Amino acid sequence: MNTHHFKNQLSARAFSLIEVVLAIGIFLVTVLALVGLLGPTLKSVDDVEQIDAVSSVVNTLNTFLQKSP
C-alpha cells in the first residue's frame, strides 16, 4: 500500500505526456507566428532605409542648387 501511495504522489506532481506535447505545440505555433511576422518587418525596414537614402540625396541636391548662383 505504501508503494501505491508514493506512485499517486509522483503522478500528482509530474506532467503527463499529453500536457508536454500540447505545451510544445503551443510554443512552436507561437514561434512560427513570430518568424512569420519577421519577414514583413525586415522588408519594411529595408523600404525605410531606401526612402531615407533617396531623401538624403534629394536634400543634398536641394542644398547644392540653393547655393548655386
PDB file of N, CA and C in Angstrom:
ATOM      1  N   MET A   1       0.820  -1.190   0.000  1.00  0.00           N
ATOM      2  CA  MET A   1       0.000   0.000   0.000  1.00  0.00           C
ATOM      3  C   MET A   1       0.867   1.259   0.000  1.00  0.00           C
ATOM      4  N   ASN A   2       1.993   1.220   0.620  1.00  0.00           N
ATOM      5  CA  ASN A   2       2.887   2.360   0.664  1.00  0.00           C
ATOM      6  C   ASN A   2       3.392   2.707  -0.732  1.00  0.00           C
ATOM      7  N   THR A   3       3.660   1.693  -1.579  1.00  0.00           N
ATOM      8  CA  THR A   3       4.121   1.920  -2.948  1.00  0.00           C
ATOM      9  C   THR A   3       3.032   2.594  -3.772  1.00  0.00           C
ATOM     10  N   HIS A   4       1.803   2.191  -3.596  1.00  0.00           N
ATOM     11  CA  HIS A   4       0.683   2.784  -4.318  1.00  0.00           C
ATOM     12  C   HIS A   4       0.522   4.266  -3.945  1.00  0.00           C
ATOM     13  N   HIS A   5       0.673   4.582  -2.673  1.00  0.00           N
ATOM     14  CA  HIS A   5       0.567   5.969  -2.203  1.00  0.00           C
ATOM     15  C   HIS A   5       1.686   6.825  -2.802  1.00  0.00           C
ATOM     16  N   PHE A   6       2.923   6.281  -2.867  1.00  0.00           N
ATOM     17  CA  PHE A   6       4.056   7.003  -3.442  1.00  0.00           C
ATOM     18  C   PHE A   6       3.837   7.256  -4.931  1.00  0.00           C
ATOM     19  N   LYS A   7       3.294   6.280  -5.638  1.00  0.00           N
ATOM     20  CA  LYS A   7       3.027   6.429  -7.073  1.00  0.00           C
ATOM     21  C   LYS A   7       1.989   7.520  -7.316  1.00  0.00           C
ATOM     22  N   ASN A   8       0.975   7.608  -6.500  1.00  0.00           N
ATOM     23  CA  ASN A   8      -0.044   8.651  -6.655  1.00  0.00           C
ATOM     24  C   ASN A   8       0.537  10.042  -6.408  1.00  0.00           C
ATOM     25  N   GLN A   9       1.439  10.157  -5.422  1.00  0.00           N
ATOM     26  CA  GLN A   9       2.072  11.447  -5.168  1.00  0.00           C
ATOM     27  C   GLN A   9       2.954  11.859  -6.342  1.00  0.00           C
ATOM     28  N   LEU A  10       3.692  10.915  -6.917  1.00  0.00           N
ATOM     29  CA  LEU A  10       4.559  11.203  -8.056  1.00  0.00           C
ATOM     30  C   LEU A  10       3.725  11.630  -9.258  1.00  0.00           C
ATOM     31  N   SER A  11       2.611  10.970  -9.508  1.00  0.00           N
ATOM     32  CA  SER A  11       1.737  11.329 -10.626  1.00  0.00           C
ATOM     33  C   SER A  11       1.136  12.713 -10.447  1.00  0.00           C
ATOM     34  N   ALA A  12       0.832  13.063  -9.224  1.00  0.00           N
ATOM     35  CA  ALA A  12       0.208  14.363  -8.967  1.00  0.00           C
ATOM     36  C   ALA A  12       1.189  15.499  -9.215  1.00  0.00           C
ATOM     37  N   ARG A  13       2.493  15.261  -9.066  1.00  0.00           N
ATOM     38  CA  ARG A  13       3.485  16.311  -9.239  1.00  0.00           C
ATOM     39  C   ARG A  13       4.042  16.370 -10.658  1.00  0.00           C
ATOM     40  N   ALA A  14       3.908  15.337 -11.433  1.00  0.00           N
ATOM     41  CA  ALA A  14       4.521  15.267 -12.763  1.00  0.00           C
ATOM     42  C   ALA A  14       3.526  15.694 -13.839  1.00  0.00           C
ATOM     43  N   PHE A  15       4.081  16.093 -14.999  1.00  0.00           N
ATOM     44  CA  PHE A  15       3.254  16.416 -16.149  1.00  0.00           C
ATOM     45  C   PHE A  15       3.011  15.155 -16.959  1.00  0.00           C
ATOM     46  N   SER A  16       1.832  15.047 -17.528  1.00  0.00           N
ATOM     47  CA  SER A  16       1.559  13.899 -18.390  1.00  0.00           C
ATOM     48  C   SER A  16       2.154  14.158 -19.770  1.00  0.00           C
ATOM     49  N   LEU A  17       2.286  13.113 -20.548  1.00  0.00           N
ATOM     50  CA  LEU A  17       2.845  13.239 -21.896  1.00  0.00           C
ATOM     51  C   LEU A  17       1.987  14.153 -22.752  1.00  0.00           C
ATOM     52  N   ILE A  18       0.680  14.063 -22.600  1.00  0.00           N
ATOM     53  CA  ILE A  18      -0.228  14.919 -23.382  1.00  0.00           C
ATOM     54  C   ILE A  18       0.000  16.391 -23.052  1.00  0.00           C
ATOM     55  N   GLU A  19       0.186  16.709 -21.784  1.00  0.00           N
ATOM     56  CA  GLU A  19       0.418  18.101 -21.386  1.00  0.00           C
ATOM     57  C   GLU A  19       1.729  18.623 -21.967  1.00  0.00           C
ATOM     58  N   VAL A  20       2.761  17.794 -21.963  1.00  0.00           N
ATOM     59  CA  VAL A  20       4.055  18.204 -22.502  1.00  0.00           C
ATOM     60  C   VAL A  20       3.959  18.410 -24.011  1.00  0.00           C
ATOM     61  N   VAL A  21       3.322  17.489 -24.717  1.00  0.00           N
ATOM     62  CA  VAL A  21       3.169  17.615 -26.170  1.00  0.00           C
ATOM     63  C   VAL A  21       2.339  18.841 -26.513  1.00  0.00           C
ATOM     64  N   LEU A  22       1.287  19.101 -25.769  1.00  0.00           N
ATOM     65  CA  LEU A  22       0.450  20.269 -26.003  1.00  0.00           C
ATOM     66  C   LEU A  22       1.229  21.565 -25.758  1.00  0.00           C
ATOM     67  N   ALA A  23       2.022  21.593 -24.703  1.00  0.00           N
ATOM     68  CA  ALA A  23       2.826  22.785 -24.418  1.00  0.00           C
ATOM     69  C   ALA A  23       3.854  23.027 -25.521  1.00  0.00           C
ATOM     70  N   ILE A  24       4.494  21.975 -26.000  1.00  0.00           N
ATOM     71  CA  ILE A  24       5.468  22.120 -27.093  1.00  0.00           C
ATOM     72  C   ILE A  24       4.761  22.610 -28.356  1.00  0.00           C
ATOM     73  N   GLY A  25       3.581  22.087 -28.635  1.00  0.00           N
ATOM     74  CA  GLY A  25       2.821  22.526 -29.803  1.00  0.00           C
ATOM     75  C   GLY A  25       2.455  24.001 -29.732  1.00  0.00           C
ATOM     76  N   ILE A  26       2.006  24.452 -28.589  1.00  0.00           N
ATOM     77  CA  ILE A  26       1.668  25.872 -28.415  1.00  0.00           C
ATOM     78  C   ILE A  26       2.908  26.733 -28.586  1.00  0.00           C
ATOM     79  N   PHE A  27       4.029  26.285 -28.014  1.00  0.00           N
ATOM     80  CA  PHE A  27       5.288  27.017 -28.155  1.00  0.00           C
ATOM     81  C   PHE A  27       5.704  27.122 -29.616  1.00  0.00           C
ATOM     82  N   LEU A  28       5.611  26.017 -30.364  1.00  0.00           N
ATOM     83  CA  LEU A  28       6.009  26.025 -31.775  1.00  0.00           C
ATOM     84  C   LEU A  28       5.101  26.925 -32.615  1.00  0.00           C
ATOM     85  N   VAL A  29       3.816  26.910 -32.355  1.00  0.00           N
ATOM     86  CA  VAL A  29       2.899  27.780 -33.095  1.00  0.00           C
ATOM     87  C   VAL A  29       3.237  29.245 -32.831  1.00  0.00           C
ATOM     88  N   THR A  30       3.559  29.570 -31.588  1.00  0.00           N
ATOM     89  CA  THR A  30       3.940  30.936 -31.241  1.00  0.00           C
ATOM     90  C   THR A  30       5.224  31.347 -31.948  1.00  0.00           C
ATOM     91  N   VAL A  31       6.221  30.467 -31.941  1.00  0.00           N
ATOM     92  CA  VAL A  31       7.492  30.765 -32.607  1.00  0.00           C
ATOM     93  C   VAL A  31       7.278  30.946 -34.110  1.00  0.00           C
ATOM     94  N   LEU A  32       6.488  30.077 -34.721  1.00  0.00           N
ATOM     95  CA  LEU A  32       6.231  30.199 -36.161  1.00  0.00           C
ATOM     96  C   LEU A  32       5.497  31.499 -36.484  1.00  0.00           C
ATOM     97  N   ALA A  33       4.586  31.912 -35.633  1.00  0.00           N
ATOM     98  CA  ALA A  33       3.892  33.183 -35.857  1.00  0.00           C
ATOM     99  C   ALA A  33       4.860  34.354 -35.780  1.00  0.00           C
ATOM    100  N   LEU A  34       5.766  34.317 -34.814  1.00  0.00           N
ATOM    101  CA  LEU A  34       6.755  35.397 -34.683  1.00  0.00           C
ATOM    102  C   LEU A  34       7.716  35.414 -35.867  1.00  0.00           C
ATOM    103  N   VAL A  35       8.114  34.249 -36.332  1.00  0.00           N
ATOM    104  CA  VAL A  35       9.003  34.180 -37.507  1.00  0.00           C
ATOM    105  C   VAL A  35       8.262  34.692 -38.739  1.00  0.00           C
ATOM    106  N   GLY A  36       6.983  34.394 -38.840  1.00  0.00           N
ATOM    107  CA  GLY A  36       6.176  34.889 -39.952  1.00  0.00           C
ATOM    108  C   GLY A  36       6.071  36.402 -39.959  1.00  0.00           C
ATOM    109  N   LEU A  37       6.048  37.003 -38.797  1.00  0.00           N
ATOM    110  CA  LEU A  37       5.990  38.461 -38.706  1.00  0.00           C
ATOM    111  C   LEU A  37       7.341  39.108 -38.987  1.00  0.00           C
ATOM    112  N   LEU A  38       8.400  38.341 -38.844  1.00  0.00           N
ATOM    113  CA  LEU A  38       9.743  38.883 -39.025  1.00  0.00           C
ATOM    114  C   LEU A  38      10.009  39.279 -40.479  1.00  0.00           C
ATOM    115  N   GLY A  39       9.511  38.500 -41.437  1.00  0.00           N
ATOM    116  CA  GLY A  39       9.734  38.789 -42.857  1.00  0.00           C
ATOM    117  C   GLY A  39       9.205  40.155 -43.283  1.00  0.00           C
ATOM    118  N   PRO A  40       7.922  40.429 -43.064  1.00  0.00           N
ATOM    119  CA  PRO A  40       7.395  41.749 -43.436  1.00  0.00           C
ATOM    120  C   PRO A  40       8.071  42.892 -42.679  1.00  0.00           C
ATOM    121  N   THR A  41       8.452  42.645 -41.447  1.00  0.00           N
ATOM    122  CA  THR A  41       9.131  43.687 -40.672  1.00  0.00           C
ATOM    123  C   THR A  41      10.475  44.033 -41.289  1.00  0.00           C
ATOM    124  N   LEU A  42      11.229  43.013 -41.673  1.00  0.00           N
ATOM    125  CA  LEU A  42      12.530  43.263 -42.296  1.00  0.00           C
ATOM    126  C   LEU A  42      12.370  43.980 -43.628  1.00  0.00           C
ATOM    127  N   LYS A  43      11.315  43.636 -44.391  1.00  0.00           N
ATOM    128  CA  LYS A  43      11.072  44.320 -45.660  1.00  0.00           C
ATOM    129  C   LYS A  43      10.732  45.790 -45.408  1.00  0.00           C
ATOM    130  N   SER A  44       9.953  46.048 -44.368  1.00  0.00           N
ATOM    131  CA  SER A  44       9.605  47.431 -44.032  1.00  0.00           C
ATOM    132  C   SER A  44      10.844  48.227 -43.643  1.00  0.00           C
ATOM    133  N   VAL A  45      11.744  47.609 -42.905  1.00  0.00           N
ATOM    134  CA  VAL A  45      12.984  48.290 -42.512  1.00  0.00           C
ATOM    135  C   VAL A  45      13.810  48.605 -43.754  1.00  0.00           C
ATOM    136  N   ASP A  46      13.881  47.676 -44.692  1.00  0.00           N
ATOM    137  CA  ASP A  46      14.624  47.903 -45.934  1.00  0.00           C
ATOM    138  C   ASP A  46      14.002  49.040 -46.741  1.00  0.00           C
ATOM    139  N   ASP A  47      12.672  49.059 -46.805  1.00  0.00           N
ATOM    140  CA  ASP A  47      11.986  50.140 -47.521  1.00  0.00           C
ATOM    141  C   ASP A  47      12.285  51.497 -46.886  1.00  0.00           C
ATOM    142  N   VAL A  48      12.266  51.557 -45.572  1.00  0.00           N
ATOM    143  CA  VAL A  48      12.542  52.815 -44.872  1.00  0.00           C
ATOM    144  C   VAL A  48      13.980  53.256 -45.125  1.00  0.00           C
ATOM    145  N   GLU A  49      14.915  52.319 -45.139  1.00  0.00           N
ATOM    146  CA  GLU A  49      16.314  52.666 -45.415  1.00  0.00           C
ATOM    147  C   GLU A  49      16.470  53.221 -46.833  1.00  0.00           C
ATOM    148  N   GLN A  50      15.769  52.648 -47.804  1.00  0.00           N
ATOM    149  CA  GLN A  50      15.842  53.146 -49.178  1.00  0.00           C
ATOM    150  C   GLN A  50      15.236  54.544 -49.277  1.00  0.00           C
ATOM    151  N   ILE A  51      14.117  54.748 -48.637  1.00  0.00           N
ATOM    152  CA  ILE A  51      13.478  56.072 -48.653  1.00  0.00           C
ATOM    153  C   ILE A  51      14.383  57.102 -47.988  1.00  0.00           C
ATOM    154  N   ASP A  52      15.041  56.716 -46.908  1.00  0.00           N
ATOM    155  CA  ASP A  52      15.959  57.614 -46.214  1.00  0.00           C
ATOM    156  C   ASP A  52      17.144  57.980 -47.107  1.00  0.00           C
ATOM    157  N   ALA A  53      17.662  57.008 -47.860  1.00  0.00           N
ATOM    158  CA  ALA A  53      18.785  57.281 -48.759  1.00  0.00           C
ATOM    159  C   ALA A  53      18.365  58.236 -49.870  1.00  0.00           C
ATOM    160  N   VAL A  54      17.194  58.025 -50.449  1.00  0.00           N
ATOM    161  CA  VAL A  54      16.694  58.909 -51.505  1.00  0.00           C
ATOM    162  C   VAL A  54      16.459  60.316 -50.950  1.00  0.00           C
ATOM    163  N   SER A  55      15.897  60.386 -49.765  1.00  0.00           N
ATOM    164  CA  SER A  55      15.659  61.688 -49.136  1.00  0.00           C
ATOM    165  C   SER A  55      16.963  62.431 -48.894  1.00  0.00           C
ATOM    166  N   SER A  56      17.984  61.725 -48.491  1.00  0.00           N
ATOM    167  CA  SER A  56      19.286  62.337 -48.256  1.00  0.00           C
ATOM    168  C   SER A  56      19.872  62.904 -49.553  1.00  0.00           C
ATOM    169  N   VAL A  57      19.741  62.151 -50.645  1.00  0.00           N
ATOM    170  CA  VAL A  57      20.237  62.623 -51.944  1.00  0.00           C
ATOM    171  C   VAL A  57      19.464  63.860 -52.385  1.00  0.00           C
ATOM    172  N   VAL A  58      18.159  63.844 -52.222  1.00  0.00           N
ATOM    173  CA  VAL A  58      17.331  64.986 -52.620  1.00  0.00           C
ATOM    174  C   VAL A  58      17.696  66.214 -51.788  1.00  0.00           C
ATOM    175  N   ASN A  59      17.898  66.042 -50.496  1.00  0.00           N
ATOM    176  CA  ASN A  59      18.281  67.173 -49.644  1.00  0.00           C
ATOM    177  C   ASN A  59      19.650  67.720 -50.039  1.00  0.00           C
ATOM    178  N   THR A  60      20.579  66.831 -50.376  1.00  0.00           N
ATOM    179  CA  THR A  60      21.910  67.278 -50.803  1.00  0.00           C
ATOM    180  C   THR A  60      21.816  68.070 -52.105  1.00  0.00           C
ATOM    181  N   LEU A  61      21.051  67.560 -53.061  1.00  0.00           N
ATOM    182  CA  LEU A  61      20.867  68.278 -54.330  1.00  0.00           C
ATOM    183  C   LEU A  61      20.166  69.616 -54.109  1.00  0.00           C
ATOM    184  N   ASN A  62      19.187  69.630 -53.251  1.00  0.00           N
ATOM    185  CA  ASN A  62      18.464  70.860 -52.961  1.00  0.00           C
ATOM    186  C   ASN A  62      19.404  71.902 -52.361  1.00  0.00           C
ATOM    187  N   THR A  63      20.232  71.490 -51.424  1.00  0.00           N
ATOM    188  CA  THR A  63      21.199  72.404 -50.811  1.00  0.00           C
ATOM    189  C   THR A  63      22.188  72.914 -51.847  1.00  0.00           C
ATOM    190  N   PHE A  64      22.671  72.026 -52.710  1.00  0.00           N
ATOM    191  CA  PHE A  64      23.621  72.416 -53.754  1.00  0.00           C
ATOM    192  C   PHE A  64      22.998  73.418 -54.718  1.00  0.00           C
ATOM    193  N   LEU A  65      21.746  73.165 -55.120  1.00  0.00           N
ATOM    194  CA  LEU A  65      21.079  74.059 -56.065  1.00  0.00           C
ATOM    195  C   LEU A  65      20.773  75.416 -55.436  1.00  0.00           C
ATOM    196  N   GLN A  66      20.485  75.449 -54.148  1.00  0.00           N
ATOM    197  CA  GLN A  66      20.205  76.721 -53.490  1.00  0.00           C
ATOM    198  C   GLN A  66      21.466  77.572 -53.347  1.00  0.00           C
ATOM    199  N   LYS A  67      22.626  76.935 -53.235  1.00  0.00           N
ATOM    200  CA  LYS A  67      23.882  77.670 -53.109  1.00  0.00           C
ATOM    201  C   LYS A  67      24.413  78.134 -54.459  1.00  0.00           C
ATOM    202  N   SER A  68      23.909  77.562 -55.545  1.00  0.00           N
ATOM    203  CA  SER A  68      24.369  77.960 -56.887  1.00  0.00           C
ATOM    204  C   SER A  68      23.835  79.339 -57.234  1.00  0.00           C
ATOM    205  N   PRO A  69      24.662  80.133 -57.947  1.00  0.00           N
ATOM    206  CA  PRO A  69      24.190  81.485 -58.327  1.00  0.00           C
ATOM    207  C   PRO A  69      23.152  81.465 -59.415  1.00  0.00           C
TER     208      PRO A  69
END
